[in-house]
Amino acid sequence: MTDHLFTCDSLTYHRFNLNEEEFKIITNLVSQHLSEPYSIYVYWYFINTWPQYCYTVKDEGKIIGVIISKINNHKDVRIRGYIGMLVVQDDYRKRGIAKKLVKLTIENMIKDDKVDEISLETEVINKGALRLYESLGFIKTKRLFKYYLNTHDAFRLILPISEKSFKRIAFLKH
Ligand SMILES: CC(C)(COP(=O)(O)OP(=O)(O)OC[C@H]1O[C@@H](n2cnc3c(N)ncnc32)[C@H](O)[C@@H]1OP(=O)(O)O)[C@@H](O)C(=O)NCCC(=O)NCCS
């Protein structure tokens, strides 16, 4: 069972509610579309610890998109949200679905966890994802050499939210 959040263009957006059958569908969807092979424990770690940050999109009850995220205390000075996985099924792309999922995550992280910033990594060759995140204000902060198992480099992107995100860590320590 999932919690219905809203409906847009006849697609329904849901907060995931720890349903075993849907857990399998989500892991299949992500593993088909992301190059990095995540173990079942990684999915479980994210979804079981932060179920409030796993959202699905459905078309007539069938999951066609998902975003999975978490929150952590970054170096004891900032609350950092982290978007771990985002996938929209091929035939539903370029309709603004991923953008809605990312916005939903950002809004809830700000409201419920008062995050100072939100980060993620994506392959440097993933132009679609880069365009999507940069259009929402994410900034490339690092290039990570051979970050992924397929040996591709990654960009780390950060969406600064509070003043803390703009300050060097050294100036935030007491
Ligand atoms: C990346 C992905 C999630 C985008 O999903 P989507 O629902 O098609 O994205 P949206 O329709 O919300 O697009 C949002 C913006 O990104 C741009 N964009 C999305 N995919 C794009 C592509 N392949 N090429 C160029 N721009 C793209 C859109 O033009 C749009 O820009 P706009 O707001 O200026 O019009 C989807 O292509 C996907 O699942 N890819 C495989 C998995 C993946 O790469 N995930 C991200 C890893 S971090």
PDB file of C-alpha atoms and ligand atoms in Angstrom:
ATOM      1  CA  MET A   1       0.000   0.000   0.000  1.00  0.00           C
ATOM      2  CA  THR A   2       1.308   3.490  -0.805  1.00  0.00           C
ATOM      3  CA  ASP A   3       0.146   6.896   0.351  1.00  0.00           C
ATOM      4  CA  HIS A   4      -1.328   8.934  -2.469  1.00  0.00           C
ATOM      5  CA  LEU A   5       0.082  12.471  -2.525  1.00  0.00           C
ATOM      6  CA  PHE A   6      -1.345  14.086  -5.660  1.00  0.00           C
ATOM      7  CA  THR A   7      -2.433  13.444  -9.244  1.00  0.00           C
ATOM      8  CA  CYS A   8      -1.026  15.274 -12.269  1.00  0.00           C
ATOM      9  CA  ASP A   9      -1.677  14.582 -15.987  1.00  0.00           C
ATOM     10  CA  SER A  10      -3.601  11.467 -14.874  1.00  0.00           C
ATOM     11  CA  LEU A  11      -0.490  10.049 -13.166  1.00  0.00           C
ATOM     12  CA  THR A  12      -0.567   9.511  -9.407  1.00  0.00           C
ATOM     13  CA  TYR A  13       2.327  10.418  -7.090  1.00  0.00           C
ATOM     14  CA  HIS A  14       2.831   8.375  -3.906  1.00  0.00           C
ATOM     15  CA  ARG A  15       4.939   8.148  -0.786  1.00  0.00           C
ATOM     16  CA  PHE A  16       6.261   4.600  -0.594  1.00  0.00           C
ATOM     17  CA  ASN A  17       4.920   2.553   2.267  1.00  0.00           C
ATOM     18  CA  LEU A  18       7.210  -0.478   2.672  1.00  0.00           C
ATOM     19  CA  ASN A  19       5.282  -2.873   0.468  1.00  0.00           C
ATOM     20  CA  GLU A  20       7.325  -5.963  -0.487  1.00  0.00           C
ATOM     21  CA  GLU A  21       5.859  -6.392  -3.968  1.00  0.00           C
ATOM     22  CA  GLU A  22       6.432  -2.724  -4.839  1.00  0.00           C
ATOM     23  CA  PHE A  23       9.924  -2.887  -3.328  1.00  0.00           C
ATOM     24  CA  LYS A  24      10.787  -5.541  -5.945  1.00  0.00           C
ATOM     25  CA  ILE A  25       9.264  -3.484  -8.774  1.00  0.00           C
ATOM     26  CA  ILE A  26      11.241  -0.427  -7.702  1.00  0.00           C
ATOM     27  CA  THR A  27      14.550  -2.295  -7.444  1.00  0.00           C
ATOM     28  CA  ASN A  28      13.964  -3.810 -10.903  1.00  0.00           C
ATOM     29  CA  LEU A  29      13.145  -0.433 -12.405  1.00  0.00           C
ATOM     30  CA  VAL A  30      16.268   1.182 -10.949  1.00  0.00           C
ATOM     31  CA  SER A  31      18.595  -1.682 -11.856  1.00  0.00           C
ATOM     32  CA  GLN A  32      17.349  -1.638 -15.468  1.00  0.00           C
ATOM     33  CA  HIS A  33      18.046   2.065 -15.928  1.00  0.00           C
ATOM     34  CA  LEU A  34      21.035   2.984 -13.743  1.00  0.00           C
ATOM     35  CA  SER A  35      24.473   1.736 -14.717  1.00  0.00           C
ATOM     36  CA  GLU A  36      25.615   1.214 -11.120  1.00  0.00           C
ATOM     37  CA  PRO A  37      24.648  -2.262  -9.815  1.00  0.00           C
ATOM     38  CA  TYR A  38      23.299  -1.633  -6.318  1.00  0.00           C
ATOM     39  CA  SER A  39      22.928  -4.564  -3.925  1.00  0.00           C
ATOM     40  CA  ILE A  40      19.566  -5.279  -2.341  1.00  0.00           C
ATOM     41  CA  TYR A  41      21.023  -4.031   0.967  1.00  0.00           C
ATOM     42  CA  VAL A  42      21.634  -0.578  -0.478  1.00  0.00           C
ATOM     43  CA  TYR A  43      17.998  -0.278  -1.582  1.00  0.00           C
ATOM     44  CA  TRP A  44      16.824  -1.599   1.769  1.00  0.00           C
ATOM     45  CA  TYR A  45      19.097   0.752   3.703  1.00  0.00           C
ATOM     46  CA  PHE A  46      17.646   3.782   1.910  1.00  0.00           C
ATOM     47  CA  ILE A  47      14.012   2.734   1.765  1.00  0.00           C
ATOM     48  CA  ASN A  48      13.749   1.222   5.219  1.00  0.00           C
ATOM     49  CA  THR A  49      15.573   4.066   6.993  1.00  0.00           C
ATOM     50  CA  TRP A  50      14.019   6.979   5.087  1.00  0.00           C
ATOM     51  CA  PRO A  51      10.682   5.701   3.676  1.00  0.00           C
ATOM     52  CA  GLN A  52       9.460   9.313   3.816  1.00  0.00           C
ATOM     53  CA  TYR A  53      11.915  10.112   1.006  1.00  0.00           C
ATOM     54  CA  CYS A  54      10.953   7.386  -1.433  1.00  0.00           C
ATOM     55  CA  TYR A  55       8.301   8.505  -3.935  1.00  0.00           C
ATOM     56  CA  THR A  56       6.727   6.601  -6.811  1.00  0.00           C
ATOM     57  CA  VAL A  57       4.709   7.689  -9.838  1.00  0.00           C
ATOM     58  CA  LYS A  58       2.036   5.386 -11.199  1.00  0.00           C
ATOM     59  CA  ASP A  59       0.016   5.124 -14.363  1.00  0.00           C
ATOM     60  CA  GLU A  60      -3.199   3.242 -13.629  1.00  0.00           C
ATOM     61  CA  GLY A  61      -1.541   1.615 -10.615  1.00  0.00           C
ATOM     62  CA  LYS A  62       1.663   0.617 -12.431  1.00  0.00           C
ATOM     63  CA  ILE A  63       4.922   2.164 -11.161  1.00  0.00           C
ATOM     64  CA  ILE A  64       6.633   4.136 -13.955  1.00  0.00           C
ATOM     65  CA  GLY A  65       9.009   6.318 -11.935  1.00  0.00           C
ATOM     66  CA  VAL A  66      10.770   6.455  -8.585  1.00  0.00           C
ATOM     67  CA  ILE A  67      13.073   8.652  -6.518  1.00  0.00           C
ATOM     68  CA  ILE A  68      14.970   7.372  -3.467  1.00  0.00           C
ATOM     69  CA  SER A  69      16.785   9.706  -1.079  1.00  0.00           C
ATOM     70  CA  LYS A  70      18.200  10.049   2.414  1.00  0.00           C
ATOM     71  CA  ILE A  71      19.360  12.586   4.977  1.00  0.00           C
ATOM     72  CA  ASN A  72      22.638  12.750   6.824  1.00  0.00           C
ATOM     73  CA  ASN A  73      24.547  14.969   9.163  1.00  0.00           C
ATOM     74  CA  HIS A  74      27.425  16.202   7.021  1.00  0.00           C
ATOM     75  CA  LYS A  75      30.607  16.509   9.090  1.00  0.00           C
ATOM     76  CA  ASP A  76      28.509  17.539  12.123  1.00  0.00           C
ATOM     77  CA  VAL A  77      27.911  21.005  10.720  1.00  0.00           C
ATOM     78  CA  ARG A  78      25.244  20.738   8.031  1.00  0.00           C
ATOM     79  CA  ILE A  79      22.114  18.680   7.420  1.00  0.00           C
ATOM     80  CA  ARG A  80      22.582  17.275   3.961  1.00  0.00           C
ATOM     81  CA  GLY A  81      19.886  15.608   1.884  1.00  0.00           C
ATOM     82  CA  TYR A  82      21.112  13.117  -0.693  1.00  0.00           C
ATOM     83  CA  ILE A  83      19.283  11.935  -3.802  1.00  0.00           C
ATOM     84  CA  GLY A  84      20.414   8.358  -4.348  1.00  0.00           C
ATOM     85  CA  MET A  85      18.379   7.065  -7.275  1.00  0.00           C
ATOM     86  CA  LEU A  86      16.000   8.587  -9.814  1.00  0.00           C
ATOM     87  CA  VAL A  87      14.443   6.744 -12.734  1.00  0.00           C
ATOM     88  CA  VAL A  88      11.547   7.400 -15.097  1.00  0.00           C
ATOM     89  CA  GLN A  89      10.580   4.624 -17.498  1.00  0.00           C
ATOM     90  CA  ASP A  90      11.602   5.374 -21.128  1.00  0.00           C
ATOM     91  CA  ASP A  91       8.146   5.911 -22.628  1.00  0.00           C
ATOM     92  CA  TYR A  92       7.227   8.478 -19.937  1.00  0.00           C
ATOM     93  CA  ARG A  93      10.325  10.680 -20.238  1.00  0.00           C
ATOM     94  CA  LYS A  94      10.496  14.396 -21.127  1.00  0.00           C
ATOM     95  CA  ARG A  95       7.087  15.091 -19.621  1.00  0.00           C
ATOM     96  CA  GLY A  96       8.376  16.734 -16.451  1.00  0.00           C
ATOM     97  CA  ILE A  97       7.895  13.667 -14.234  1.00  0.00           C
ATOM     98  CA  ALA A  98      11.465  13.525 -12.878  1.00  0.00           C
ATOM     99  CA  LYS A  99      11.354  17.257 -12.212  1.00  0.00           C
ATOM    100  CA  LYS A 100       8.202  16.798 -10.116  1.00  0.00           C
ATOM    101  CA  LEU A 101       9.828  13.967  -8.139  1.00  0.00           C
ATOM    102  CA  VAL A 102      12.949  16.024  -7.424  1.00  0.00           C
ATOM    103  CA  LYS A 103      10.866  19.078  -6.427  1.00  0.00           C
ATOM    104  CA  LEU A 104       8.749  16.928  -4.094  1.00  0.00           C
ATOM    105  CA  THR A 105      11.907  15.619  -2.433  1.00  0.00           C
ATOM    106  CA  ILE A 106      13.429  19.093  -2.083  1.00  0.00           C
ATOM    107  CA  GLU A 107      10.232  20.584  -0.619  1.00  0.00           C
ATOM    108  CA  ASN A 108       9.793  17.833   1.948  1.00  0.00           C
ATOM    109  CA  MET A 109      13.466  17.826   2.954  1.00  0.00           C
ATOM    110  CA  ILE A 110      13.274  21.568   3.599  1.00  0.00           C
ATOM    111  CA  LYS A 111       9.968  21.326   5.453  1.00  0.00           C
ATOM    112  CA  ASP A 112      10.565  18.221   7.562  1.00  0.00           C
ATOM    113  CA  ASP A 113      14.350  18.078   8.041  1.00  0.00           C
ATOM    114  CA  LYS A 114      15.419  21.707   7.542  1.00  0.00           C
ATOM    115  CA  VAL A 115      18.224  20.597   5.238  1.00  0.00           C
ATOM    116  CA  ASP A 116      21.053  23.056   4.583  1.00  0.00           C
ATOM    117  CA  GLU A 117      21.808  21.541   1.181  1.00  0.00           C
ATOM    118  CA  ILE A 118      21.008  18.586  -1.063  1.00  0.00           C
ATOM    119  CA  SER A 119      23.632  16.615  -2.946  1.00  0.00           C
ATOM    120  CA  LEU A 120      23.857  13.844  -5.524  1.00  0.00           C
ATOM    121  CA  GLU A 121      26.217  12.345  -8.057  1.00  0.00           C
ATOM    122  CA  THR A 122      25.612  11.627 -11.700  1.00  0.00           C
ATOM    123  CA  GLU A 123      27.757  10.416 -14.589  1.00  0.00           C
ATOM    124  CA  VAL A 124      29.480  13.244 -16.447  1.00  0.00           C
ATOM    125  CA  ILE A 125      27.995  11.870 -19.682  1.00  0.00           C
ATOM    126  CA  ASN A 126      24.399  11.917 -18.362  1.00  0.00           C
ATOM    127  CA  LYS A 127      23.375  15.136 -20.092  1.00  0.00           C
ATOM    128  CA  GLY A 128      19.656  14.643 -19.382  1.00  0.00           C
ATOM    129  CA  ALA A 129      20.158  14.302 -15.628  1.00  0.00           C
ATOM    130  CA  LEU A 130      22.614  17.226 -15.547  1.00  0.00           C
ATOM    131  CA  ARG A 131      20.171  19.471 -17.398  1.00  0.00           C
ATOM    132  CA  LEU A 132      17.344  18.439 -15.089  1.00  0.00           C
ATOM    133  CA  TYR A 133      19.296  19.106 -11.874  1.00  0.00           C
ATOM    134  CA  GLU A 134      20.928  22.325 -13.092  1.00  0.00           C
ATOM    135  CA  SER A 135      17.515  23.651 -14.121  1.00  0.00           C
ATOM    136  CA  LEU A 136      16.507  23.238 -10.464  1.00  0.00           C
ATOM    137  CA  GLY A 137      19.526  25.171  -9.148  1.00  0.00           C
ATOM    138  CA  PHE A 138      21.983  22.342  -8.442  1.00  0.00           C
ATOM    139  CA  ILE A 139      25.618  23.359  -8.992  1.00  0.00           C
ATOM    140  CA  LYS A 140      28.498  21.101 -10.059  1.00  0.00           C
ATOM    141  CA  THR A 141      31.005  21.151  -7.180  1.00  0.00           C
ATOM    142  CA  LYS A 142      33.374  18.245  -7.882  1.00  0.00           C
ATOM    143  CA  ARG A 143      34.429  15.861 -10.584  1.00  0.00           C
ATOM    144  CA  LEU A 144      35.013  12.382  -9.153  1.00  0.00           C
ATOM    145  CA  PHE A 145      37.513  10.411 -11.215  1.00  0.00           C
ATOM    146  CA  LYS A 146      36.300   6.900 -12.183  1.00  0.00           C
ATOM    147  CA  TYR A 147      33.642   7.092  -9.486  1.00  0.00           C
ATOM    148  CA  TYR A 148      31.399   4.390 -10.932  1.00  0.00           C
ATOM    149  CA  LEU A 149      32.105   0.696 -11.406  1.00  0.00           C
ATOM    150  CA  ASN A 150      31.784   1.192 -15.185  1.00  0.00           C
ATOM    151  CA  THR A 151      34.827   3.531 -14.731  1.00  0.00           C
ATOM    152  CA  HIS A 152      32.882   6.653 -15.758  1.00  0.00           C
ATOM    153  CA  ASP A 153      33.604   9.863 -13.899  1.00  0.00           C
ATOM    154  CA  ALA A 154      30.863  11.522 -11.865  1.00  0.00           C
ATOM    155  CA  PHE A 155      29.946  15.096 -11.092  1.00  0.00           C
ATOM    156  CA  ARG A 156      28.845  15.856  -7.558  1.00  0.00           C
ATOM    157  CA  LEU A 157      26.104  18.465  -7.583  1.00  0.00           C
ATOM    158  CA  ILE A 158      24.845  20.477  -4.641  1.00  0.00           C
ATOM    159  CA  LEU A 159      21.712  22.536  -4.194  1.00  0.00           C
ATOM    160  CA  PRO A 160      22.561  25.146  -1.546  1.00  0.00           C
ATOM    161  CA  ILE A 161      19.582  25.991   0.647  1.00  0.00           C
ATOM    162  CA  SER A 162      20.636  27.700   3.872  1.00  0.00           C
ATOM    163  CA  GLU A 163      23.427  30.178   4.613  1.00  0.00           C
ATOM    164  CA  LYS A 164      25.439  27.301   6.091  1.00  0.00           C
ATOM    165  CA  SER A 165      25.780  25.749   2.678  1.00  0.00           C
ATOM    166  CA  PHE A 166      27.718  28.784   1.459  1.00  0.00           C
ATOM    167  CA  LYS A 167      30.205  28.780   4.359  1.00  0.00           C
ATOM    168  CA  ARG A 168      33.432  26.811   4.578  1.00  0.00           C
ATOM    169  CA  ILE A 169      33.221  23.947   7.052  1.00  0.00           C
ATOM    170  CA  ALA A 170      36.116  25.376   9.097  1.00  0.00           C
ATOM    171  CA  PHE A 171      33.999  28.481   9.849  1.00  0.00           C
ATOM    172  CA  LEU A 172      31.040  26.390  10.971  1.00  0.00           C
ATOM    173  CA  LYS A 173      32.895  24.436  13.685  1.00  0.00           C
ATOM    174  CA  HIS A 174      32.561  25.712  17.246  1.00  0.00           C
TER     175      HIS A 174
HETATM  176  C1  LIG B   1      17.171  11.507 -16.171  1.00  0.00           C
HETATM  177  C2  LIG B   1      15.678  11.130 -16.129  1.00  0.00           C
HETATM  178  C3  LIG B   1      15.318  10.748 -14.693  1.00  0.00           C
HETATM  179  C4  LIG B   1      14.862  12.359 -16.582  1.00  0.00           C
HETATM  180  O1  LIG B   1      13.492  12.036 -16.468  1.00  0.00           O
HETATM  181  P1  LIG B   1      12.366  12.881 -17.217  1.00  0.00           P
HETATM  182  O2  LIG B   1      11.065  12.611 -16.542  1.00  0.00           O
HETATM  183  O3  LIG B   1      12.452  12.625 -18.666  1.00  0.00           O
HETATM  184  O4  LIG B   1      12.835  14.375 -16.919  1.00  0.00           O
HETATM  185  P2  LIG B   1      11.907  15.675 -17.025  1.00  0.00           P
HETATM  186  O5  LIG B   1      10.924  15.482 -18.129  1.00  0.00           O
HETATM  187  O6  LIG B   1      11.375  16.022 -15.691  1.00  0.00           O
HETATM  188  O7  LIG B   1      12.979  16.734 -17.497  1.00  0.00           O
HETATM  189  C5  LIG B   1      13.373  17.836 -16.710  1.00  0.00           C
HETATM  190  C6  LIG B   1      14.341  18.703 -17.479  1.00  0.00           C
HETATM  191  O8  LIG B   1      15.494  17.958 -17.889  1.00  0.00           O
HETATM  192  C7  LIG B   1      15.622  17.949 -19.311  1.00  0.00           C
HETATM  193  N1  LIG B   1      15.944  16.603 -19.769  1.00  0.00           N
HETATM  194  C8  LIG B   1      15.483  15.448 -19.269  1.00  0.00           C
HETATM  195  N2  LIG B   1      15.996  14.414 -19.984  1.00  0.00           N
HETATM  196  C9  LIG B   1      16.773  14.968 -20.947  1.00  0.00           C
HETATM  197  C10 LIG B   1      17.576  14.446 -22.000  1.00  0.00           C
HETATM  198  N3  LIG B   1      17.691  13.129 -22.213  1.00  0.00           N
HETATM  199  N4  LIG B   1      18.264  15.313 -22.788  1.00  0.00           N
HETATM  200  C11 LIG B   1      18.187  16.654 -22.582  1.00  0.00           C
HETATM  201  N5  LIG B   1      17.441  17.212 -21.610  1.00  0.00           N
HETATM  202  C12 LIG B   1      16.750  16.386 -20.812  1.00  0.00           C
HETATM  203  C13 LIG B   1      14.265  18.313 -19.841  1.00  0.00           C
HETATM  204  O9  LIG B   1      14.355  18.925 -21.089  1.00  0.00           O
HETATM  205  C14 LIG B   1      13.738  19.219 -18.785  1.00  0.00           C
HETATM  206  O10 LIG B   1      14.260  20.509 -18.972  1.00  0.00           O
HETATM  207  P3  LIG B   1      13.274  21.771 -18.954  1.00  0.00           P
HETATM  208  O11 LIG B   1      12.649  21.804 -17.571  1.00  0.00           O
HETATM  209  O12 LIG B   1      14.206  22.888 -19.222  1.00  0.00           O
HETATM  210  O13 LIG B   1      12.285  21.499 -20.041  1.00  0.00           O
HETATM  211  C15 LIG B   1      15.356   9.948 -17.097  1.00  0.00           C
HETATM  212  O14 LIG B   1      15.879  10.241 -18.366  1.00  0.00           O
HETATM  213  C16 LIG B   1      15.917   8.615 -16.640  1.00  0.00           C
HETATM  214  O15 LIG B   1      15.272   7.876 -15.890  1.00  0.00           O
HETATM  215  N6  LIG B   1      17.153   8.290 -17.062  1.00  0.00           N
HETATM  216  C17 LIG B   1      17.799   7.018 -16.682  1.00  0.00           C
HETATM  217  C18 LIG B   1      18.209   7.021 -15.224  1.00  0.00           C
HETATM  218  C19 LIG B   1      19.044   8.231 -14.887  1.00  0.00           C
HETATM  219  O16 LIG B   1      19.925   8.634 -15.636  1.00  0.00           O
HETATM  220  N7  LIG B   1      18.763   8.801 -13.698  1.00  0.00           N
HETATM  221  C20 LIG B   1      19.463   9.955 -13.186  1.00  0.00           C
HETATM  222  C21 LIG B   1      20.707   9.501 -12.549  1.00  0.00           C
HETATM  223  S1  LIG B   1      21.189  10.614 -11.302  1.00  0.00           S
END
